[in-house]
CSV table of C-alpha atoms in Angstrom, one decimal:
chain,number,residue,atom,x,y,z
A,1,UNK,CA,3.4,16.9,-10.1
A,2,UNK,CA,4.2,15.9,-6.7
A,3,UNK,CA,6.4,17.0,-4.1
A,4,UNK,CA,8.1,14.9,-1.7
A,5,UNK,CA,10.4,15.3,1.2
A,6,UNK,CA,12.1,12.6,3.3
A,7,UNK,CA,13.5,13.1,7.4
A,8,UNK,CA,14.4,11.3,10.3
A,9,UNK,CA,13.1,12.4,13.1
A,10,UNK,CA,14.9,10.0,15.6
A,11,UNK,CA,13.6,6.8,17.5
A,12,UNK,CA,13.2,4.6,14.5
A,13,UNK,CA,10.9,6.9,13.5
A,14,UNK,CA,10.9,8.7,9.4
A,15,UNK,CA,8.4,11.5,8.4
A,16,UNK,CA,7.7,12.0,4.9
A,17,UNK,CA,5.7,14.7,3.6
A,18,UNK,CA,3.6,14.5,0.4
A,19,UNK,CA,2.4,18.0,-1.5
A,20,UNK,CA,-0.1,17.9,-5.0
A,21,UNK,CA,-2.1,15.4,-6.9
A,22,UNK,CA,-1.2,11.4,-5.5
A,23,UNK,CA,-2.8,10.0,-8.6
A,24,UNK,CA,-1.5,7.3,-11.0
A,25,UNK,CA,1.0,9.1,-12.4
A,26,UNK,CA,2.8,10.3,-9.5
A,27,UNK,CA,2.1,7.3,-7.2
A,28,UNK,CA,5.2,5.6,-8.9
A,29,UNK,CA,7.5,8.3,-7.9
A,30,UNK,CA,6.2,8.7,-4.5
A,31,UNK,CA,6.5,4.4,-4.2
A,32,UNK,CA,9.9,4.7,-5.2
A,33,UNK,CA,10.6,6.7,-1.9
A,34,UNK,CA,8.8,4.6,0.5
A,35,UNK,CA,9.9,1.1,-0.7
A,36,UNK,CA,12.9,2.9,0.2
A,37,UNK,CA,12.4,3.2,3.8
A,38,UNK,CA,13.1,0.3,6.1
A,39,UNK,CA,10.9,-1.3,8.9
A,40,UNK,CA,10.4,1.9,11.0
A,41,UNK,CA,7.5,4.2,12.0
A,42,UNK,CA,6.9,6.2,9.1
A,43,UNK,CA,4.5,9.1,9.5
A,44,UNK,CA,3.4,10.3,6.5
A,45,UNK,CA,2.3,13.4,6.1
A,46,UNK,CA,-0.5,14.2,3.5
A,47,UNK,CA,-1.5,17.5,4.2
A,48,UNK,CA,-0.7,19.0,1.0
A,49,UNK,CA,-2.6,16.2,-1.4
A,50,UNK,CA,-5.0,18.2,-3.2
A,51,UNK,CA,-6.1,14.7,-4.9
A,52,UNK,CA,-6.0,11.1,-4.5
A,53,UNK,CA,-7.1,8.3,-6.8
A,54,UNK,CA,-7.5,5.1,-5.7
A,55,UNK,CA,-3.8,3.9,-7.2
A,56,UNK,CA,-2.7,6.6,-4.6
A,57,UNK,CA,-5.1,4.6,-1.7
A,58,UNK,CA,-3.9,1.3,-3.0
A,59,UNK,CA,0.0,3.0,-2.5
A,60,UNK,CA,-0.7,3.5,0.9
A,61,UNK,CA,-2.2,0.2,1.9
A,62,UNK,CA,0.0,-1.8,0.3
A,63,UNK,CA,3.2,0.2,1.9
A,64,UNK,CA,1.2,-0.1,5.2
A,65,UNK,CA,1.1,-3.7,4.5
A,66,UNK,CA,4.7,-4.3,3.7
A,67,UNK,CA,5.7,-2.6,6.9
A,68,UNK,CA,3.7,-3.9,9.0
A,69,UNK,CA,4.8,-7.6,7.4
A,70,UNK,CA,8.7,-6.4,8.4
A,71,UNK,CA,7.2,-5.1,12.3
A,72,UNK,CA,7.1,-1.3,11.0
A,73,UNK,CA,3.8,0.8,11.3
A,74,UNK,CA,2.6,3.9,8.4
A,75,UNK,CA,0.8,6.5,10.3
A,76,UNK,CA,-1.2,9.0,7.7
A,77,UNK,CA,-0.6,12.4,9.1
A,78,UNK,CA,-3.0,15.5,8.6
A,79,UNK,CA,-4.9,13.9,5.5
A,80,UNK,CA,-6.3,16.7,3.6
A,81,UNK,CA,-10.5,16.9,3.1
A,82,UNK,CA,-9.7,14.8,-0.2
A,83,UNK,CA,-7.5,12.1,1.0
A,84,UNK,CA,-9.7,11.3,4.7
A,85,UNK,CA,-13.1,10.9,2.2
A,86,UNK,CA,-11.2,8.6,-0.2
A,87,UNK,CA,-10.0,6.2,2.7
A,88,UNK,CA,-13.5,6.3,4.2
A,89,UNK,CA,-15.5,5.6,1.4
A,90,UNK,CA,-13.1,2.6,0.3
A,91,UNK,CA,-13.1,1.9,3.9
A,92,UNK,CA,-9.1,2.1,4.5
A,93,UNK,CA,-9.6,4.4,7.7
A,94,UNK,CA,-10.2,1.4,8.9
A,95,UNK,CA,-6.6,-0.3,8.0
A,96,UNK,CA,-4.5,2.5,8.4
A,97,UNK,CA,-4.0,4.7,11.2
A,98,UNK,CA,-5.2,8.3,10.7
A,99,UNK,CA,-4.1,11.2,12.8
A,100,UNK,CA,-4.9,14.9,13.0
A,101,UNK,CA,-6.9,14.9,10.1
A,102,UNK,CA,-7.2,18.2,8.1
A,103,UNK,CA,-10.8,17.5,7.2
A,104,UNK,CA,-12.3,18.1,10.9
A,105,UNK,CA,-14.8,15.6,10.9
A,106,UNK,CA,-14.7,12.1,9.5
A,107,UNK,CA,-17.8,12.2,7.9
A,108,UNK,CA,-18.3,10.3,4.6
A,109,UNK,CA,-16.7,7.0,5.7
A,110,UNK,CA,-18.0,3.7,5.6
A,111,UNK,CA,-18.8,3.9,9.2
């Protein structure tokens, strides 16, 4: 199951935060709600993913994409210790930005 909650926070700017698994079986719900969400700034806050698959990786690249195609940006907020390892060892810490990652140290990437 998957949690997610939706707010504007001003300046063109949405913040969406994400709690449980971001596997296959959520990632559909969780896509509904950002295909949702215009050409802004959206800062998505994963602190409360205790698991991602890659269909959950491949969610957030391709929504990173679509904004970025439309002059928007995706900013992953507070990955958890699960989430930061999964973009580094498919190497998507390198395509999207990461900020004030959970998982102190960014260990584990393809760096």
């Amino acid at each position: 199951m998957i949690d997610v909650t939706s707010r504007e926070t001003g300046r063109g700017t949405v913040e969406v935060t994400v709690r449980g698994d971001l596997d296959a079986v959520t990632a559909a719900g969780l896509r509904h709600v950002l295909d949702g969400i215009g050409p802004v700034r959206l800062e998505l806050d994963l602190t409360g993913v205790g698991f991602c698959d890659c269909a959950g990786a491949r969610l957030l690249l391709r929504t990173g994409e679509r904004l970025r195609a439309h002059g928007g940006a995706l900013v992953v907020l507070r990955p958890s210790a699960p989430v930061l390892r999964l973009l580094g060892l498919l190497g998507l810490d390198r395509h999207l930005p990461v900020g004030g990652a959970v998982g102190a140290s960014r260990t584990g990437g393809g760096d």
